[in-house]
XYZ file of C-alpha atoms in Angstrom:
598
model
C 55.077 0.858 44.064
C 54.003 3.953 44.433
C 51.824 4.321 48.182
C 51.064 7.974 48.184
C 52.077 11.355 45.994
C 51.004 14.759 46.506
C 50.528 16.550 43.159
C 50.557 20.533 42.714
C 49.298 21.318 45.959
C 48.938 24.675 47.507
C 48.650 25.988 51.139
C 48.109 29.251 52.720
C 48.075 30.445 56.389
C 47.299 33.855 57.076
C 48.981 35.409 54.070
C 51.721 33.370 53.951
C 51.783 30.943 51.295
C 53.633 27.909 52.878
C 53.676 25.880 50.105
C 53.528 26.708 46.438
C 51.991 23.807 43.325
C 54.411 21.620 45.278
C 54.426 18.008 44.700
C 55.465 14.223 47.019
C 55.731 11.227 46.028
C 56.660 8.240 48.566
C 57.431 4.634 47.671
C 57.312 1.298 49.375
C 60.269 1.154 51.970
C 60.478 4.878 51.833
C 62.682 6.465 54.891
C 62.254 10.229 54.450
C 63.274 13.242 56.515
C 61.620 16.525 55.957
C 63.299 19.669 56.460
C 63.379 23.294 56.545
C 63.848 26.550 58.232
C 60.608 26.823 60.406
C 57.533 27.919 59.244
C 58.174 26.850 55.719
C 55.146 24.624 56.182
C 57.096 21.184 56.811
C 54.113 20.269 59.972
C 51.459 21.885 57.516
C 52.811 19.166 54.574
C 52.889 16.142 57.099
C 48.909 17.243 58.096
C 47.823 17.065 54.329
C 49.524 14.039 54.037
C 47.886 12.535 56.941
C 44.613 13.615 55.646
C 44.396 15.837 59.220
C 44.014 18.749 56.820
C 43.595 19.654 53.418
C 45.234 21.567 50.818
C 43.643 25.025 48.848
C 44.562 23.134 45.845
C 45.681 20.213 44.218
C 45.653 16.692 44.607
C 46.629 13.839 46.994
C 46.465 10.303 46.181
C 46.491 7.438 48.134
C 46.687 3.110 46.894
C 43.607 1.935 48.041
C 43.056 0.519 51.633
C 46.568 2.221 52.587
C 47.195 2.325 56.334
C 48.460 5.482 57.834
C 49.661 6.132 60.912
C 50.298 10.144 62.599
C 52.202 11.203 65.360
C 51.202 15.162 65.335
C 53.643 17.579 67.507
C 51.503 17.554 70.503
C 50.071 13.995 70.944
C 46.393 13.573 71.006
C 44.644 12.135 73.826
C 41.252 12.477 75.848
C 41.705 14.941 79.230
C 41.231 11.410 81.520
C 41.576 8.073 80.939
C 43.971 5.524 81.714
C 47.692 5.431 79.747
C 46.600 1.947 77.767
C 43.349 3.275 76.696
C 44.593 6.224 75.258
C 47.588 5.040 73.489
C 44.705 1.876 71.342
C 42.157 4.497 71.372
C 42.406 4.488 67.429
C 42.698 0.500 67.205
C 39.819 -1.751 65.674
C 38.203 -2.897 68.905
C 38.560 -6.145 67.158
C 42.618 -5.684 67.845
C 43.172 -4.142 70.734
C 43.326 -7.865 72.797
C 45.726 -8.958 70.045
C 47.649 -5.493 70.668
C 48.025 -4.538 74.566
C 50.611 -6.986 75.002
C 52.807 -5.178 72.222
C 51.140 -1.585 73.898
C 53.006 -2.687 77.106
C 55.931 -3.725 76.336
C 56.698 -0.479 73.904
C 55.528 1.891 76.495
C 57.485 -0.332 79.084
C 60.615 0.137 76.925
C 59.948 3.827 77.309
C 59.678 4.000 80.774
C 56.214 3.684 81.214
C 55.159 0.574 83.530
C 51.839 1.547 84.909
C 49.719 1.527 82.075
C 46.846 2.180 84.417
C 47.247 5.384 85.815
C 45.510 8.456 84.544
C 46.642 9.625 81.365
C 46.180 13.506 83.116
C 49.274 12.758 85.315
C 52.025 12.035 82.399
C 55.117 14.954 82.235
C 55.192 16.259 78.772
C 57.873 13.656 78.100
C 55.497 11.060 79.141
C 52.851 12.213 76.700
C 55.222 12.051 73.945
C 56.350 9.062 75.013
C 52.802 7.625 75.046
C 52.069 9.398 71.623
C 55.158 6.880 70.489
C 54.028 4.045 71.210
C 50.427 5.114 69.956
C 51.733 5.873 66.702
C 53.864 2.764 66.676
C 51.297 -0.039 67.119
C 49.034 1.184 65.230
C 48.316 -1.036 62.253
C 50.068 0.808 59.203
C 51.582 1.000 55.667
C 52.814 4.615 55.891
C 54.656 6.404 59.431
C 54.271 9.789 59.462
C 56.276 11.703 62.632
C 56.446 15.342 63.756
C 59.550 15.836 65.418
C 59.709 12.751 67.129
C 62.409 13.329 69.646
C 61.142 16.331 71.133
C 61.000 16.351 74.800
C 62.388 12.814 75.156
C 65.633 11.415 76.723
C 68.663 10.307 74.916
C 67.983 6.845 75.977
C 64.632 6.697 74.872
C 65.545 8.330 71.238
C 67.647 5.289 70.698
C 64.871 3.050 72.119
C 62.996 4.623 69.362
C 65.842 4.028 66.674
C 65.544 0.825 66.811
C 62.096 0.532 66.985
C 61.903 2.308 63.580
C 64.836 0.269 62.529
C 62.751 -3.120 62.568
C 59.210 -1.206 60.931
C 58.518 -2.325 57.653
C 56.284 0.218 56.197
C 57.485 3.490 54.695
C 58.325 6.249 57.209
C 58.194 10.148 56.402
C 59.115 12.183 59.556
C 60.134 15.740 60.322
C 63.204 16.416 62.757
C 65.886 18.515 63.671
C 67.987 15.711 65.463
C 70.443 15.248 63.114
C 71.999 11.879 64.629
C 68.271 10.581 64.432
C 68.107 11.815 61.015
C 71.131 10.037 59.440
C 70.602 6.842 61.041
C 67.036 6.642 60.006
C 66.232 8.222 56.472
C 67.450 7.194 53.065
C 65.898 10.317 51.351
C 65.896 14.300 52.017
C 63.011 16.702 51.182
C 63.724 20.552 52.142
C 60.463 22.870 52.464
C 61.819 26.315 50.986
C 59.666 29.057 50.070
C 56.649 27.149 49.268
C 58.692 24.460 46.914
C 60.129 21.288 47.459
C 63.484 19.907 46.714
C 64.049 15.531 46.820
C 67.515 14.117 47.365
C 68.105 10.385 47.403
C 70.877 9.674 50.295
C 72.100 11.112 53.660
C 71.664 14.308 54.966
C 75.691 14.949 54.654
C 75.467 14.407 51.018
C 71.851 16.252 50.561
C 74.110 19.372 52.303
C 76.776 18.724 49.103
C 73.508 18.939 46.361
C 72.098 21.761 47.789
C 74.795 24.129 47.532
C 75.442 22.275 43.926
C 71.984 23.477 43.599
C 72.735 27.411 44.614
C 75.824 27.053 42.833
C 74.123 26.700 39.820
C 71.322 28.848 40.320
C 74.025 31.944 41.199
C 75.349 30.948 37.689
C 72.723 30.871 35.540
C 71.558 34.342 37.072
C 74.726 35.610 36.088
C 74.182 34.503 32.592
C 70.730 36.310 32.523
C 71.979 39.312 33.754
C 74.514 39.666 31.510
C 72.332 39.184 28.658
C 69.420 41.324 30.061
C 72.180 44.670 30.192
C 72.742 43.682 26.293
C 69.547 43.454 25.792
C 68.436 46.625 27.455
C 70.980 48.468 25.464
C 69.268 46.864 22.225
C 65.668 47.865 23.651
C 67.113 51.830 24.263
C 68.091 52.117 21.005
C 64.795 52.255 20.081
C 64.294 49.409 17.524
C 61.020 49.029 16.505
C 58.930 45.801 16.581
C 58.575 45.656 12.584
C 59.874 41.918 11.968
C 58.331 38.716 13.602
C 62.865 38.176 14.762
C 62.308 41.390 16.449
C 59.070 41.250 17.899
C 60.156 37.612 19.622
C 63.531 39.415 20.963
C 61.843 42.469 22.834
C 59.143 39.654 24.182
C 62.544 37.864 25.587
C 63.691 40.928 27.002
C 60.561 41.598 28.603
C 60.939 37.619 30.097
C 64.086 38.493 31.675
C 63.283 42.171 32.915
C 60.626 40.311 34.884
C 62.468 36.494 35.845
C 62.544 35.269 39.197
C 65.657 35.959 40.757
C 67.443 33.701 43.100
C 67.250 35.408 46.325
C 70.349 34.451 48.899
C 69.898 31.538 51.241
C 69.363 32.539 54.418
C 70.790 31.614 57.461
C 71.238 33.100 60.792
C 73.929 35.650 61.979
C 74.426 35.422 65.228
C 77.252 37.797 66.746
C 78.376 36.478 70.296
C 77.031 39.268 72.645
C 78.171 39.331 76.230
C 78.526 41.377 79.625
C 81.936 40.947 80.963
C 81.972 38.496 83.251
C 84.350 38.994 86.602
C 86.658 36.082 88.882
C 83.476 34.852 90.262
C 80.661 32.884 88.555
C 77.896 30.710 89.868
C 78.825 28.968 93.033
C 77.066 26.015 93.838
C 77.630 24.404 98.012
C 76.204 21.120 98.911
C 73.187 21.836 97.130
C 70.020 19.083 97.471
C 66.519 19.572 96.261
C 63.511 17.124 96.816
C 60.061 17.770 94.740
C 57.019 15.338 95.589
C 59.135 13.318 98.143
C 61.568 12.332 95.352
C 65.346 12.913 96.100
C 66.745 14.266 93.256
C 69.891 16.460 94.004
C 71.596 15.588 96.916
C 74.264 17.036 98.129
C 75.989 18.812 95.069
C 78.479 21.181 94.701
C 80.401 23.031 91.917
C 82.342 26.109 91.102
C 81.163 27.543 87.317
C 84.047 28.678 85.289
C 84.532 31.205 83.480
C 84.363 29.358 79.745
C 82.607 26.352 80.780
C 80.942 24.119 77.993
C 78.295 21.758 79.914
C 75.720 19.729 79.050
C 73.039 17.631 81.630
C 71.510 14.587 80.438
C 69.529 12.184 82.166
C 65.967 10.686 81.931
C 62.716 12.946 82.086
C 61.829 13.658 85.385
C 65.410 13.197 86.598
C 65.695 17.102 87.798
C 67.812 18.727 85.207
C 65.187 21.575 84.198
C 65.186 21.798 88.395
C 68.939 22.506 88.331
C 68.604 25.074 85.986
C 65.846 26.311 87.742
C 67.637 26.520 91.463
C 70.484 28.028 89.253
C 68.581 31.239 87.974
C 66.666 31.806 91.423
C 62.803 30.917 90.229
C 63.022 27.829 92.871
C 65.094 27.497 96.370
C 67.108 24.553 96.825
C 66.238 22.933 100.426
C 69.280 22.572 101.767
C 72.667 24.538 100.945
C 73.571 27.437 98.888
C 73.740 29.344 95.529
C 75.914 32.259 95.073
C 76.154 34.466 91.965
C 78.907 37.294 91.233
C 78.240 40.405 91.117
C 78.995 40.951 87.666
C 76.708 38.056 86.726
C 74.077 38.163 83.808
C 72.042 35.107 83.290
C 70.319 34.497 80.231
C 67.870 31.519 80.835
C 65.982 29.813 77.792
C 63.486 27.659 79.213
C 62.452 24.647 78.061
C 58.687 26.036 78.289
C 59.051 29.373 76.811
C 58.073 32.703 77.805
C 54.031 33.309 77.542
C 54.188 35.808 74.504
C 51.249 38.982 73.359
C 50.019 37.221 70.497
C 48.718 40.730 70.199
C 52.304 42.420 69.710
C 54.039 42.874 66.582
C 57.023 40.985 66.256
C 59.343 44.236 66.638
C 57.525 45.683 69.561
C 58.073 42.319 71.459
C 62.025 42.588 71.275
C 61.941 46.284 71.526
C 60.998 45.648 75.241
C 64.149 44.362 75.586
C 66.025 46.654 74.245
C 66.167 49.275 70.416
C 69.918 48.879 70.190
C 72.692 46.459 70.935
C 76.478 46.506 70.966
C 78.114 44.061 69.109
C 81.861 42.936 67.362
C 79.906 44.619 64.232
C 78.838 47.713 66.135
C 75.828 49.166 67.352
C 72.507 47.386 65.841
C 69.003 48.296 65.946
C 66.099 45.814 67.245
C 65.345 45.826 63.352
C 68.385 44.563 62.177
C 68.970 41.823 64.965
C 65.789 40.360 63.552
C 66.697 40.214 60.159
C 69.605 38.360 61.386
C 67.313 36.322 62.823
C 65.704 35.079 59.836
C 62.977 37.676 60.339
C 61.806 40.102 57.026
C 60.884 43.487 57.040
C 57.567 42.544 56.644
C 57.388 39.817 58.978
C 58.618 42.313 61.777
C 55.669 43.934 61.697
C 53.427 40.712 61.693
C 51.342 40.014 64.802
C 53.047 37.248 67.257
C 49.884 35.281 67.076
C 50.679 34.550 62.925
C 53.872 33.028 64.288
C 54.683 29.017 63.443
C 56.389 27.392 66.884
C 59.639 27.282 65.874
C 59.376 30.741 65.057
C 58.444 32.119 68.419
C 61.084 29.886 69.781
C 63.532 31.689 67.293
C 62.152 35.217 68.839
C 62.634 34.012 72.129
C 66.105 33.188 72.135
C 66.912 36.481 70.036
C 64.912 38.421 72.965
C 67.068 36.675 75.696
C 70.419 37.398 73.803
C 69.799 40.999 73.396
C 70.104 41.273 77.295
C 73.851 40.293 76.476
C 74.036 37.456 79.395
C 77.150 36.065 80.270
C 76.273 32.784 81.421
C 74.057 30.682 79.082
C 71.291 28.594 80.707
C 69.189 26.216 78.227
C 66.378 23.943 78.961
C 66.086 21.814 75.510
C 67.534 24.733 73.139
C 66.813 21.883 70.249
C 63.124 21.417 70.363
C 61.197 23.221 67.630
C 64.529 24.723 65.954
C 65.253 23.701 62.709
C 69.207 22.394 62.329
C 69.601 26.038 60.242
C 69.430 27.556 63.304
C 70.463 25.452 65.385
C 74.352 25.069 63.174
C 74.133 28.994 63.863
C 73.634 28.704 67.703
C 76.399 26.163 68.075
C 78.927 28.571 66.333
C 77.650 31.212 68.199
C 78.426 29.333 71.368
C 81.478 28.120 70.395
C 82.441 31.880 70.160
C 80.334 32.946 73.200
C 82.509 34.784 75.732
C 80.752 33.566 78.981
C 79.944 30.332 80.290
C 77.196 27.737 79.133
C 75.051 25.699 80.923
C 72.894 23.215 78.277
C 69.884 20.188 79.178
C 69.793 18.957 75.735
C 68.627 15.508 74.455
C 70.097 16.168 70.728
C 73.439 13.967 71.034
C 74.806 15.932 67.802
C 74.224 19.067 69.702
C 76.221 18.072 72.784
C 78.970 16.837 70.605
C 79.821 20.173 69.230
C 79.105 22.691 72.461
C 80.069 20.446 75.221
C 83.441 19.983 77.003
C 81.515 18.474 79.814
C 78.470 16.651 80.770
C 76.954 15.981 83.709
C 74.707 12.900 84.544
C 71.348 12.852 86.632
C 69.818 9.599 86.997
C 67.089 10.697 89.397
C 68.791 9.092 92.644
C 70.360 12.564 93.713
C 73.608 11.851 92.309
C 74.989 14.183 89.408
C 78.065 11.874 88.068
C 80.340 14.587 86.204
C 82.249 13.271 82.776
C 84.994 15.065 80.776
C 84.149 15.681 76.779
C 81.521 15.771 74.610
C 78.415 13.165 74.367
C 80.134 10.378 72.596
C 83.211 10.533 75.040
C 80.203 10.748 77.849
C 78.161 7.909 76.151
C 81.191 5.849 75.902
C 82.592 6.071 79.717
C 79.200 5.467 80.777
C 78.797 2.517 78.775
C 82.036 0.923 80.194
C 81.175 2.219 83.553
C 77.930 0.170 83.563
C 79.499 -3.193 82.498
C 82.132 -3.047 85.425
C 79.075 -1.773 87.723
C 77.099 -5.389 86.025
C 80.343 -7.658 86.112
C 81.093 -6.367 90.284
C 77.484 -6.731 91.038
C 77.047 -10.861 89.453
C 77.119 -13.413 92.349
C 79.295 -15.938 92.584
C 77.616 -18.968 90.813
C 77.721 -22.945 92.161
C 79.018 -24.994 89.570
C 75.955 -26.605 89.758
C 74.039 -27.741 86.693
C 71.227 -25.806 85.752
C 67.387 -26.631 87.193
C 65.956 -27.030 83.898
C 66.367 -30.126 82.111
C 66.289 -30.656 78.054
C 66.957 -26.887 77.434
C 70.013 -24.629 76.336
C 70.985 -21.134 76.496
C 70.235 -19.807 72.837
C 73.594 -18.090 71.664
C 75.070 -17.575 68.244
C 76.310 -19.902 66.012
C 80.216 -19.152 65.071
C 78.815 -17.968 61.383
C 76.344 -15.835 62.840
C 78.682 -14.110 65.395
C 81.184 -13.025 62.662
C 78.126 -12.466 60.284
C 76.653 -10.033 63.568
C 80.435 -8.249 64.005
C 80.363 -7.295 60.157
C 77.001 -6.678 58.972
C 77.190 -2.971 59.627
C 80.087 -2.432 57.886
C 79.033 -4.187 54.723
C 75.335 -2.179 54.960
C 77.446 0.621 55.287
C 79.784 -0.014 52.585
C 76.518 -1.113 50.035
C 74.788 2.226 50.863
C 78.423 4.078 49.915
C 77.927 1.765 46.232
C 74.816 2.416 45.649
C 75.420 6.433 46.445
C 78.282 6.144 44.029
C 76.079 4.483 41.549
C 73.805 7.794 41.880
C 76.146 10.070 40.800
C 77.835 7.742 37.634
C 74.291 7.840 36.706
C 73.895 11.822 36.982
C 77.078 12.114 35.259
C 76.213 9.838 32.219
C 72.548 10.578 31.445
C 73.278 11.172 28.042
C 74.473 8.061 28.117
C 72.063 5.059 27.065
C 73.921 2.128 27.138
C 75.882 3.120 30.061
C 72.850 3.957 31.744
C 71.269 0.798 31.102
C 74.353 -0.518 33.137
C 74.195 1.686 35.985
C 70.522 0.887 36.818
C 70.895 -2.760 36.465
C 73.686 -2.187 38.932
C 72.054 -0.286 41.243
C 69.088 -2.458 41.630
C 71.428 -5.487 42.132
C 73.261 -3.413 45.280
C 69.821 -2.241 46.324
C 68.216 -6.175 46.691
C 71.496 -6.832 48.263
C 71.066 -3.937 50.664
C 67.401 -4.873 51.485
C 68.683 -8.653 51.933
C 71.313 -7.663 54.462
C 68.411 -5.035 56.009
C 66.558 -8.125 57.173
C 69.446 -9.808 57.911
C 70.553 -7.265 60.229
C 66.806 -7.463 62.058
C 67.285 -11.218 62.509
C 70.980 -10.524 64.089
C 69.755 -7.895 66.060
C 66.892 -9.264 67.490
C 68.373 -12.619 68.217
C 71.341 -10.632 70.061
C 68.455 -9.004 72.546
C 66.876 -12.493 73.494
C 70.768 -13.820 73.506
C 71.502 -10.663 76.137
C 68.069 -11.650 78.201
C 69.429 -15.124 78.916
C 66.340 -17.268 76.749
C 66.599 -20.692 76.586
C 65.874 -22.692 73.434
């Protein structure tokens, strides 16, 4: 059943048409990720969706009495008032009772216990935090999330994996976390120049039918041209327009002189620009910082090399953005010392982002940096860097203020790598960049000639940059880890069980205190049913993307078509089936872990 669809509509912000007689449609159980380069209008499409703002044209349709429920980029939420009271501001007042018990316990998950303090004193972590959990108890049929896992910790993104995991309704979200992505969506839409394009499956195999798509869009302009140079010869010859044949070829030649021609995809071109960088790097000598009475460095030191690849992760408020801070000389540390080489240039992207002239042009802004730039390619002008950066000729010369988020963000890092740094500091690189630029970035990294420093919550990021990664916890300690993330998140994992196994006490054989109750545990089916039941989800979703293509390939096809379809919706019951299946496992394993009793 259809829940909601979007027909034809159109949408323009300040001359730039972001979307273009472009049409949605989303269906019960729907799990769909929106994507696109930024400013494409993927934010401006979840708004009209949400009914938070309307289109210049068209139509949008929603099934009576539907439920919808909107997390915007920056959550909403009066200037005072305490945590619970904002986050079931937008209940029925006849739910809220029925609801703060489920308000506490998600925003307890998230690592928010005092419900009652002042909304005015949450991080901007918190807020998004809260803005979670506001979103997530709200009564709804549809989800609709702006990049969700902004400014949020790794261990709260998975909090809020499996929180989505268990939701029933249908959930359309935009992100750039590309882990999140796969684990969560079934479907693909890409925003591109005001159209939209639907995939049914991953994001690895939406990446396989889009450049099918270009492919075949390359190919069929070929064809055109081709025919337009014949026909152009035709036209010169002067043939007149006597017979009706003739009259309906020069009006096809006029159809192809004037076609829309498939312009190239574009994608960033980052060149790896860099200072050379001498013996000595960034020294760091029993290093401890404090801020609001709370410890949390103590006592750190390290020597920077040369080529180092490191990422910090930890929990918000745990003191990474302080680190990098200390590290670039805007704060002091209290005790101990930084030192710096000489030949030192640090380019720091922080997490905030540089106040920008909403006044300037877009060229004047990196022209302050510098006109030119030496790179592998040569010497390029300010101009040219832009257009590498995704940035037109005529979008150069646009005022900052027209500029989406992600697109300032874009600017900003452009503006910090024309200074050619040789040691990389970024505070949450990932937020507000679409995964176009952010593949770029992590090849240009991977190339960069200088040493990188990264706080990043995007685990697919850290995978591909990092060689290292360093742990803050809040407590002052900074435990250091070889690899990437998963090598990280693994180690740590382990590291915590022997930390849990050391710190049990010794129990007396005693029996229990409680009479006429067990510990609830598996049954021997249900254990083996628990150790497989992602591999068999995992091996239905591979069937039923197989199915998808048999059925592409044979649409010509009746009778085998009629096949295909009854076999796909026999693998997609099963995979729903085994969907609630894996709930029930799941759920049971977490009150297992907590020690009920039955």
């Amino acid at each position: 059943m259809i829940l909601l669809s979007a027909q034809n509509i159109s949408k323009t912000y300040m001359e730039r048409k972001v979307l273009d007689n472009a049409s949605f449609f989303l269906n019960e159980g729907d799990r769909v990720g929106i994507i696109g380069i930024n400013g494409t209008g993927k934010s401006t499409l979840l708004k009209i969706l949400a009914g938070a703002e309307e289109a210049d044209s068209g139509e949008i349709i929603r099934t009576k009495d539907i439920r919808i429920s909107y997390l915007p980029q920056i959550p909403e939420f009066d200037d005072h008032g305490s945590i619970l009271e904002q986050v079931m501001r937008h209940l029925p007042t006849d739910l809220r009772a029925a609801k703060e018990f489920e308000a506490k316990a998600i925003l307890g998950k998230f690592g928010i216990r005092d419900t009652s303090r002042d909304i005015a004193s949450l991080s901007g972590g918190e807020r998004r935090r809260a803005g979670i959990a506001a979103a997530l108890i709200q009564p709804s049929d549809i989800l609709l999330l702006d990049e969700p896992t902004n400014h949020i910790d790794n261990e709260t993104v998975v909090m809020l994996e499996e929180q989505l995991k268990k939701y029933r309704g249908a959930i359309v979200m935009v992100t750039h976390d590309r882990y999140f992505l796969n684990c969560i969506t079934r479907r693909i839409v890409e925003v591109d120049k005001g159209k939209l394009y639907d995939h049914e499956g991953s994001y690895a195999e939406f990446l396989e039918y889009k450049a099918q798509r270009e492919a075949d869009a390359i190919a069929k302009e070929r064809r055109n041209s081709s025919l337009y140079r014949k026909e152009l010869e035709w036209i010169r010859r002067g043939v007149r327009a006597r017979g009706t044949k003739s009259k309906d070829r020069i009006e096809r030649f006029y159809e192809l002189e004037n076609r829309e021609k498939p312009t190239e995809t574009e994608s960033l071109q980052l060149q790896s620009i860099s200072s050379r960088l001498g013996k000595k790097t960034v020294e760091l000598y029993s290093v401890s910082k404090s801020v609001d009475g709370k410890n949390l460095i103590r006592d750190f030191s390290c020597m920077l090399l040369r080529d180092a690849r490191i990422g910090i992760v930890g929990h918000n408020g745990a003191g990474k953005s302080t680190l990098l801070r200390m590290i670039v000389g805007e704060i002091s540390p209290d005790s101990g010392e930084i030192i710096c080489g000489d030949t030192v240039v640090i380019g720091y992207f922080s997490q905030q982002c540089e106040s920008m002239d909403d006044s300037l042009r877009v060229i004047e802004y990196i022209r302050e940096t510098a006109d030119y730039i030496h790179t592998p390619d040569g010497v390029i002008s300010a101009s040219q860097m832009l257009e590498r950066f995704l940035f037109t000729p005529e979008l150069q010369w646009s005022r900052i203020g027209k500029l989406s988020g992600g697109e300032r963000k874009r600017l900003y890092l452009l503006k910090i790598l024309m200074t050619a740094p040789n040691v990389l500091l970024l505070d949450e690189p990932t937020n507000d960049l679409d995964i176009a630029t952010l593949t770029i970035l992590e090849d240009y990294l991977n190339n960069f000639k200088g040493a990188v420093i990264a706080v990043s919550h995007d685990r697919y990021f850290l995978d591909k940059i990092a060689s290292e990664i360093w742990e803050m916890n809040g407590d002052g300690k900074i435990t250091q880890y070889n690899g990437n993330y998963s090598d990280y998140a693994e180690k740590s994992a382990k590291n915590k069980i022997s930390e849990n196994t050391a710190e049990k006490p010794r129990r007396d054989k005693k029996k229990p205190a409680f009479i006429g109750k067990t510990r609830l545990k598996f049954s021997f089916k249900e254990q083996r049913e628990f150790e497989t039941i992602d591999d068999d989800i995992a091996g239905l979703e591979e069937k039923i993307a197989a199915a998808d293509r048999d059925l592409a390939k044979n649409s010509s096809d009746y009778v085998k078509l009629q096949e295909l379809t009854e076999l796909k919706d026999e693998l997609s019951a099963q995979l729903s089936e085994k969907m609630d299946r894996w709930i029930y496992l799941n759920d049971l394993a977490e009150r297992i872990a907590k020690g009920e009793m039955i």
